[in-house]
mmCIF file of C-alpha atoms and ligand atoms in Angstrom:
data_model
loop_
_atom_site.group_PDB
_atom_site.id
_atom_site.type_symbol
_atom_site.label_atom_id
_atom_site.label_comp_id
_atom_site.label_asym_id
_atom_site.label_seq_id
_atom_site.Cartn_x
_atom_site.Cartn_y
_atom_site.Cartn_z
ATOM 1 C CA UNK A 160 119.169 -77.842 184.449
ATOM 2 C CA UNK A 161 119.949 -81.353 185.607
ATOM 3 C CA UNK A 162 118.085 -84.252 184.015
ATOM 4 C CA UNK A 163 117.459 -85.963 187.353
ATOM 5 C CA UNK A 164 117.403 -85.381 191.117
ATOM 6 C CA UNK A 165 120.672 -86.784 192.622
ATOM 7 C CA UNK A 166 121.074 -88.035 196.209
ATOM 8 C CA UNK A 167 124.613 -88.313 197.654
ATOM 9 C CA UNK A 168 124.951 -90.171 200.917
ATOM 10 C CA UNK A 169 128.406 -89.034 202.212
ATOM 11 C CA UNK A 170 130.963 -91.398 203.666
ATOM 12 C CA UNK A 171 132.390 -90.905 207.088
ATOM 13 C CA UNK A 172 135.441 -88.768 207.713
ATOM 14 C CA UNK A 173 134.720 -88.816 211.519
ATOM 15 C CA UNK A 174 134.074 -92.181 213.124
ATOM 16 C CA UNK A 175 130.449 -92.436 212.014
ATOM 17 C CA UNK A 176 127.782 -89.875 211.145
ATOM 18 C CA UNK A 177 125.000 -88.998 208.804
ATOM 19 C CA UNK A 178 125.181 -86.578 205.775
ATOM 20 C CA UNK A 179 123.181 -86.337 202.688
ATOM 21 C CA UNK A 180 123.258 -83.865 199.751
ATOM 22 C CA UNK A 181 120.397 -83.880 197.418
ATOM 23 C CA UNK A 182 120.840 -81.919 194.238
ATOM 24 C CA UNK A 183 117.642 -80.781 192.401
ATOM 25 C CA UNK A 184 117.090 -80.425 188.738
ATOM 26 C CA UNK A 185 117.388 -76.695 189.087
ATOM 27 C CA UNK A 186 120.845 -77.345 190.656
ATOM 28 C CA UNK A 187 120.045 -76.269 194.092
ATOM 29 C CA UNK A 188 120.970 -78.407 197.203
ATOM 30 C CA UNK A 189 119.078 -79.958 200.013
ATOM 31 C CA UNK A 190 121.306 -80.913 202.865
ATOM 32 C CA UNK A 191 120.423 -83.432 205.674
ATOM 33 C CA UNK A 192 122.580 -83.144 208.837
ATOM 34 C CA UNK A 193 126.130 -83.124 207.663
ATOM 35 C CA UNK A 194 128.180 -84.932 210.330
ATOM 36 C CA UNK A 195 130.920 -83.529 212.368
ATOM 37 C CA UNK A 196 133.558 -80.759 211.893
ATOM 38 C CA UNK A 197 135.889 -83.413 210.317
ATOM 39 C CA UNK A 198 133.114 -84.097 207.683
ATOM 40 C CA UNK A 199 132.715 -80.650 206.522
ATOM 41 C CA UNK A 200 135.326 -80.616 203.621
ATOM 42 C CA UNK A 201 133.606 -83.539 201.931
ATOM 43 C CA UNK A 202 130.196 -81.868 202.525
ATOM 44 C CA UNK A 203 131.435 -78.659 200.891
ATOM 45 C CA UNK A 204 132.824 -80.655 197.944
ATOM 46 C CA UNK A 205 129.376 -82.174 197.332
ATOM 47 C CA UNK A 206 127.395 -79.023 197.827
ATOM 48 C CA UNK A 207 129.879 -77.536 195.310
ATOM 49 C CA UNK A 208 128.954 -73.903 195.960
ATOM 50 C CA UNK A 209 125.260 -74.491 195.222
ATOM 51 C CA UNK A 210 122.579 -72.563 197.052
ATOM 52 C CA UNK A 211 121.269 -74.614 200.012
ATOM 53 C CA UNK A 212 117.464 -74.232 199.512
ATOM 54 C CA UNK A 213 116.907 -76.364 202.778
ATOM 55 C CA UNK A 214 119.211 -77.718 205.426
ATOM 56 C CA UNK A 215 117.337 -80.204 207.717
ATOM 57 C CA UNK A 216 118.848 -80.990 210.979
ATOM 58 C CA UNK A 217 117.190 -84.305 212.105
ATOM 59 C CA UNK A 218 118.205 -84.142 215.736
ATOM 60 C CA UNK A 219 120.657 -82.651 218.172
ATOM 61 C CA UNK A 220 123.409 -85.268 218.357
ATOM 62 C CA UNK A 221 127.108 -84.760 217.684
ATOM 63 C CA UNK A 222 127.232 -87.135 214.702
ATOM 64 C CA UNK A 223 124.502 -85.248 212.864
ATOM 65 C CA UNK A 224 124.911 -81.464 213.542
ATOM 66 C CA UNK A 225 128.164 -80.739 215.377
ATOM 67 C CA UNK A 226 129.690 -79.929 211.883
ATOM 68 C CA UNK A 227 126.948 -77.428 211.311
ATOM 69 C CA UNK A 228 127.543 -75.796 214.673
ATOM 70 C CA UNK A 229 131.209 -75.795 214.075
ATOM 71 C CA UNK A 230 130.802 -73.935 210.818
ATOM 72 C CA UNK A 231 128.629 -71.221 212.337
ATOM 73 C CA UNK A 232 131.040 -70.800 215.280
ATOM 74 C CA UNK A 233 133.998 -70.435 213.045
ATOM 75 C CA UNK A 234 132.707 -67.921 210.548
ATOM 76 C CA UNK A 235 129.062 -67.634 210.740
ATOM 77 C CA UNK A 236 128.411 -70.267 208.048
ATOM 78 C CA UNK A 237 130.198 -68.132 205.455
ATOM 79 C CA UNK A 238 131.242 -71.068 203.382
ATOM 80 C CA UNK A 239 127.623 -71.880 202.640
ATOM 81 C CA UNK A 240 124.702 -70.052 200.906
ATOM 82 C CA UNK A 241 121.809 -71.249 202.934
ATOM 83 C CA UNK A 242 118.231 -70.065 202.309
ATOM 84 C CA UNK A 243 116.258 -72.147 205.048
ATOM 85 C CA UNK A 244 117.097 -74.426 207.975
ATOM 86 C CA UNK A 245 114.604 -76.762 209.411
ATOM 87 C CA UNK A 246 114.760 -78.409 212.846
ATOM 88 C CA UNK A 247 112.713 -79.228 215.911
ATOM 89 C CA UNK A 248 114.737 -79.995 218.982
ATOM 90 C CA UNK A 249 113.391 -80.885 222.552
ATOM 91 C CA UNK A 250 113.355 -78.013 224.883
ATOM 92 C CA UNK A 251 116.441 -77.627 227.243
ATOM 93 C CA UNK A 252 114.135 -76.839 230.027
ATOM 94 C CA UNK A 253 113.385 -80.597 230.260
ATOM 95 C CA UNK A 254 116.532 -80.695 232.492
ATOM 96 C CA UNK A 255 114.125 -79.370 235.283
ATOM 97 C CA UNK A 256 111.942 -82.544 235.142
ATOM 98 C CA UNK A 257 113.589 -85.114 237.491
ATOM 99 C CA UNK A 258 110.612 -87.461 237.364
ATOM 100 C CA UNK A 259 111.694 -89.313 234.211
ATOM 101 C CA UNK A 260 112.773 -93.085 234.164
ATOM 102 C CA UNK A 261 116.523 -92.235 233.519
ATOM 103 C CA UNK A 262 117.372 -88.686 234.557
ATOM 104 C CA UNK A 263 121.078 -88.882 234.175
ATOM 105 C CA UNK A 264 120.815 -90.176 230.580
ATOM 106 C CA UNK A 265 118.401 -87.337 229.708
ATOM 107 C CA UNK A 266 120.847 -84.819 231.095
ATOM 108 C CA UNK A 267 123.620 -86.198 228.947
ATOM 109 C CA UNK A 268 121.328 -86.067 225.882
ATOM 110 C CA UNK A 269 120.351 -82.449 226.613
ATOM 111 C CA UNK A 270 124.019 -81.348 227.171
ATOM 112 C CA UNK A 271 125.470 -83.128 224.019
ATOM 113 C CA UNK A 272 124.571 -80.368 221.486
ATOM 114 C CA UNK A 273 121.815 -78.095 222.666
ATOM 115 C CA UNK A 274 123.960 -75.528 224.658
ATOM 116 C CA UNK A 275 126.242 -75.131 221.765
ATOM 117 C CA UNK A 276 123.353 -74.896 219.279
ATOM 118 C CA UNK A 277 121.680 -72.208 221.392
ATOM 119 C CA UNK A 278 124.974 -70.104 221.084
ATOM 120 C CA UNK A 279 124.858 -70.053 217.368
ATOM 121 C CA UNK A 280 120.946 -69.782 217.077
ATOM 122 C CA UNK A 281 121.048 -66.071 216.886
ATOM 123 C CA UNK A 282 123.032 -66.273 213.760
ATOM 124 C CA UNK A 283 120.566 -68.519 211.937
ATOM 125 C CA UNK A 284 117.348 -66.891 213.229
ATOM 126 C CA UNK A 285 116.407 -65.311 209.929
ATOM 127 C CA UNK A 286 116.580 -68.616 208.083
ATOM 128 C CA UNK A 287 115.380 -71.017 210.913
ATOM 129 C CA UNK A 288 112.036 -72.878 210.838
ATOM 130 C CA UNK A 289 110.743 -75.180 213.499
ATOM 131 C CA UNK A 290 109.461 -78.097 211.430
ATOM 132 C CA UNK A 291 106.226 -79.902 212.683
ATOM 133 C CA UNK A 292 104.603 -83.151 211.752
ATOM 134 C CA UNK A 293 102.254 -82.504 208.849
ATOM 135 C CA UNK A 294 104.226 -79.630 207.219
ATOM 136 C CA UNK A 295 105.197 -79.836 203.655
ATOM 137 C CA UNK A 296 107.977 -78.012 201.612
ATOM 138 C CA UNK A 297 108.216 -77.730 197.880
ATOM 139 C CA UNK A 298 111.729 -77.181 196.523
ATOM 140 C CA UNK A 299 112.076 -77.252 192.821
ATOM 141 C CA UNK A 300 110.843 -80.759 191.677
ATOM 142 C CA UNK A 301 111.010 -82.197 195.211
ATOM 143 C CA UNK A 302 108.351 -82.347 197.853
ATOM 144 C CA UNK A 303 109.239 -82.839 201.527
ATOM 145 C CA UNK A 304 106.519 -84.090 203.900
ATOM 146 C CA UNK A 305 107.474 -84.040 207.664
ATOM 147 C CA UNK A 306 105.850 -87.285 209.014
ATOM 148 C CA UNK A 307 107.266 -87.121 212.662
ATOM 149 C CA UNK A 308 108.628 -84.364 214.958
ATOM 150 C CA UNK A 309 109.540 -84.114 218.651
ATOM 151 C CA UNK A 310 106.645 -85.578 220.879
ATOM 152 C CA UNK A 311 106.559 -84.451 224.481
ATOM 153 C CA UNK A 312 107.174 -87.221 226.995
ATOM 154 C CA UNK A 313 109.440 -89.362 224.799
ATOM 155 C CA UNK A 314 112.369 -88.890 227.174
ATOM 156 C CA UNK A 315 114.175 -92.424 227.557
ATOM 157 C CA UNK A 316 115.729 -92.226 224.132
ATOM 158 C CA UNK A 317 115.184 -88.447 224.047
ATOM 159 C CA UNK A 318 117.308 -87.133 221.222
ATOM 160 C CA UNK A 319 117.027 -90.053 218.912
ATOM 161 C CA UNK A 320 113.355 -90.114 219.359
ATOM 162 C CA UNK A 321 113.006 -86.409 218.623
ATOM 163 C CA UNK A 322 114.418 -87.124 215.069
ATOM 164 C CA UNK A 323 112.457 -85.438 212.195
ATOM 165 C CA UNK A 324 111.183 -88.180 209.886
ATOM 166 C CA UNK A 325 110.302 -86.937 206.390
ATOM 167 C CA UNK A 326 109.446 -88.166 203.050
ATOM 168 C CA UNK A 327 111.158 -86.811 199.904
ATOM 169 C CA UNK A 328 109.151 -87.111 196.771
ATOM 170 C CA UNK A 329 110.651 -86.489 193.271
ATOM 171 C CA UNK A 330 108.757 -87.134 189.991
ATOM 172 C CA UNK A 331 110.254 -90.619 189.881
ATOM 173 C CA UNK A 332 111.095 -91.800 193.455
ATOM 174 C CA UNK A 333 110.183 -91.561 197.089
ATOM 175 C CA UNK A 334 112.825 -91.593 199.882
ATOM 176 C CA UNK A 335 111.861 -91.886 203.590
ATOM 177 C CA UNK A 336 114.357 -90.451 206.023
ATOM 178 C CA UNK A 337 114.122 -91.916 209.641
ATOM 179 C CA UNK A 338 116.922 -89.924 211.255
ATOM 180 C CA UNK A 339 118.050 -91.846 214.446
ATOM 181 C CA UNK A 340 114.503 -92.843 215.442
ATOM 182 C CA UNK A 341 114.493 -95.634 218.082
ATOM 183 C CA UNK A 342 111.942 -98.229 219.059
ATOM 184 C CA UNK A 343 109.457 -95.972 221.025
ATOM 185 C CA UNK A 344 109.517 -93.173 218.402
ATOM 186 C CA UNK A 345 109.061 -95.816 215.831
ATOM 187 C CA UNK A 346 105.869 -97.034 217.583
ATOM 188 C CA UNK A 347 104.434 -93.650 217.510
ATOM 189 C CA UNK A 348 105.292 -93.081 213.912
ATOM 190 C CA UNK A 349 103.652 -96.419 213.012
ATOM 191 C CA UNK A 350 100.498 -95.591 214.966
ATOM 192 C CA UNK A 351 99.998 -92.144 213.556
ATOM 193 C CA UNK A 352 101.386 -92.321 210.169
ATOM 194 C CA UNK A 353 101.756 -95.977 208.844
ATOM 195 C CA UNK A 354 99.528 -95.131 205.842
ATOM 196 C CA UNK A 355 102.100 -92.446 204.844
ATOM 197 C CA UNK A 356 105.199 -94.518 205.041
ATOM 198 C CA UNK A 357 105.488 -96.466 201.796
ATOM 199 C CA UNK A 358 108.613 -95.300 199.903
ATOM 200 C CA UNK A 359 111.007 -96.739 197.313
ATOM 201 C CA UNK A 360 114.094 -95.986 199.272
ATOM 202 C CA UNK A 361 114.612 -95.810 203.130
ATOM 203 C CA UNK A 362 117.368 -94.302 205.154
ATOM 204 C CA UNK A 363 117.777 -96.922 207.832
ATOM 205 C CA UNK A 364 117.096 -95.473 211.309
ATOM 206 C CA UNK A 365 119.945 -94.926 213.662
ATOM 207 C CA UNK A 366 122.585 -96.221 211.255
ATOM 208 C CA UNK A 367 120.839 -99.630 211.239
ATOM 209 C CA UNK A 368 120.909 -100.670 214.942
ATOM 210 C CA UNK A 369 118.901 -99.964 218.032
ATOM 211 C CA UNK A 370 116.232 -98.507 215.890
ATOM 212 C CA UNK A 371 112.547 -98.639 214.852
ATOM 213 C CA UNK A 372 110.647 -101.981 214.837
ATOM 214 C CA UNK A 373 110.303 -104.340 211.818
ATOM 215 C CA UNK A 374 106.638 -103.311 211.374
ATOM 216 C CA UNK A 375 107.840 -99.756 210.376
ATOM 217 C CA UNK A 376 110.084 -101.090 207.665
ATOM 218 C CA UNK A 377 107.177 -103.452 206.638
ATOM 219 C CA UNK A 378 104.990 -100.343 206.077
ATOM 220 C CA UNK A 379 107.673 -98.602 204.198
ATOM 221 C CA UNK A 380 108.381 -101.737 202.055
ATOM 222 C CA UNK A 381 111.378 -100.130 200.427
ATOM 223 C CA UNK A 382 113.399 -101.977 197.550
ATOM 224 C CA UNK A 383 116.440 -99.933 198.509
ATOM 225 C CA UNK A 384 118.104 -99.207 201.776
ATOM 226 C CA UNK A 385 120.557 -96.383 202.675
ATOM 227 C CA UNK A 386 122.933 -97.352 205.509
ATOM 228 C CA UNK A 387 124.969 -94.656 207.236
ATOM 229 C CA UNK A 388 127.279 -97.284 208.746
ATOM 230 C CA UNK A 389 131.049 -97.956 208.799
ATOM 231 C CA UNK A 390 132.341 -101.503 208.658
ATOM 232 C CA UNK A 391 132.117 -102.375 212.289
ATOM 233 C CA UNK A 392 128.496 -101.047 212.477
ATOM 234 C CA UNK A 393 127.288 -102.766 209.291
ATOM 235 C CA UNK A 394 128.977 -106.017 210.525
ATOM 236 C CA UNK A 395 127.591 -105.823 214.073
ATOM 237 C CA UNK A 396 126.131 -108.842 215.668
ATOM 238 C CA UNK A 397 122.646 -109.337 217.000
ATOM 239 C CA UNK A 398 123.322 -108.472 220.560
ATOM 240 C CA UNK A 399 126.598 -106.716 221.011
ATOM 241 C CA UNK A 400 128.109 -106.454 224.405
ATOM 242 C CA UNK A 401 126.808 -102.980 225.157
ATOM 243 C CA UNK A 402 123.221 -104.201 224.680
ATOM 244 C CA UNK A 403 123.602 -107.388 226.822
ATOM 245 C CA UNK A 404 123.967 -105.394 230.120
ATOM 246 C CA UNK A 405 120.634 -105.472 231.941
ATOM 247 C CA UNK A 406 121.631 -102.456 234.005
ATOM 248 C CA UNK A 407 121.740 -100.280 230.861
ATOM 249 C CA UNK A 408 118.343 -101.809 229.588
ATOM 250 C CA UNK A 409 116.504 -101.677 232.851
ATOM 251 C CA UNK A 410 115.439 -98.001 233.153
ATOM 252 C CA UNK A 411 112.925 -98.517 230.297
ATOM 253 C CA UNK A 412 111.559 -101.728 228.805
ATOM 254 C CA UNK A 413 111.670 -100.322 225.327
ATOM 255 C CA UNK A 414 115.439 -100.734 225.440
ATOM 256 C CA UNK A 415 114.848 -104.480 225.365
ATOM 257 C CA UNK A 416 113.876 -103.866 221.727
ATOM 258 C CA UNK A 417 117.262 -102.476 220.977
ATOM 259 C CA UNK A 418 119.393 -104.908 218.804
ATOM 260 C CA UNK A 419 122.490 -104.839 216.806
ATOM 261 C CA UNK A 420 122.582 -104.255 212.958
ATOM 262 C CA UNK A 421 122.554 -108.028 212.195
ATOM 263 C CA UNK A 422 118.825 -108.116 213.241
ATOM 264 C CA UNK A 423 117.824 -105.148 211.102
ATOM 265 C CA UNK A 424 119.739 -106.678 208.071
ATOM 266 C CA UNK A 425 117.794 -109.848 208.522
ATOM 267 C CA UNK A 426 114.423 -107.909 208.502
ATOM 268 C CA UNK A 427 115.279 -106.204 205.350
ATOM 269 C CA UNK A 428 116.131 -109.456 203.676
ATOM 270 C CA UNK A 429 112.870 -111.010 204.796
ATOM 271 C CA UNK A 430 110.939 -107.869 203.652
ATOM 272 C CA UNK A 431 112.472 -108.300 200.158
ATOM 273 C CA UNK A 432 114.740 -105.322 199.931
ATOM 274 C CA UNK A 433 117.084 -105.845 197.032
ATOM 275 C CA UNK A 434 119.663 -103.025 197.019
ATOM 276 C CA UNK A 435 121.769 -101.781 199.806
ATOM 277 C CA UNK A 436 123.948 -98.624 199.735
ATOM 278 C CA UNK A 437 126.377 -98.361 202.676
ATOM 279 C CA UNK A 438 128.730 -95.652 203.640
ATOM 280 C CA UNK A 439 131.498 -98.151 204.479
ATOM 281 C CA UNK A 440 131.884 -98.486 200.858
ATOM 282 C CA UNK A 441 132.534 -94.783 200.363
ATOM 283 C CA UNK A 442 130.082 -92.007 199.238
ATOM 284 C CA UNK A 443 127.120 -93.379 197.557
ATOM 285 C CA UNK A 444 125.173 -91.658 194.723
ATOM 286 C CA UNK A 445 121.640 -92.575 193.800
ATOM 287 C CA UNK A 446 119.668 -91.133 190.783
ATOM 288 C CA UNK A 447 116.154 -90.308 191.871
HETATM 289 FE FE1 LIG B 619 123.461 -90.956 214.613
#
């Protein structure tokens, strides 16, 4: 029996990604995402052969779930002892809906991971759960509340705005995971669930940039921030080149609320966050 719940935020082996291993007092693991194929050796090291009581896949982007897919394609996930897998991805059938503001973008989003994931889905069917907003899991001393899941109609930033948002509650701490939620998803999260957001620790949405609005972080009011960000991303300016181009921003006005990491870092300073763990500095371990 471990004395505390431990949270490990794994550093990048691939260019940037998101991967967490939470170890419970009963020495079971909860995995969030995992990163790419190149990130799998480090993930296996931190899981350390423990049973994975829950593997949560926040959303279907390469930097979050392509490692998971790779493992099942390679050997059916034989290197892991997984009990349950939770996710809620948008339906691929959206590809038939041409009446969206930016169809080509949506097609790229749908094709990034979903076709590959559907190939391995038969292999995980007996462990798979579609997680819905409002559901709650109990894993040893940990409670997980899903506060946001895919909403129909959020297509402009389709995959990021389908991120599962959930709160991990241990006997001592609360941690809010925002996945890669963007401005519009953040607006809905705030309107529907702002009274549930307060947490001690927050995983900064979308690696710290192009993410939810400041009011979401104000409602969370966390003292501690978890940044899945390499050097260049943590040091990013307010409006990087790729966010300065009106052609990229024009299909949807909510993209005008996408900023570089410097803006988010300033918000957190103004909101009084005092401690920052950043994957650029290596794997970060937090006692919960
Ligand atoms: Fe990401």
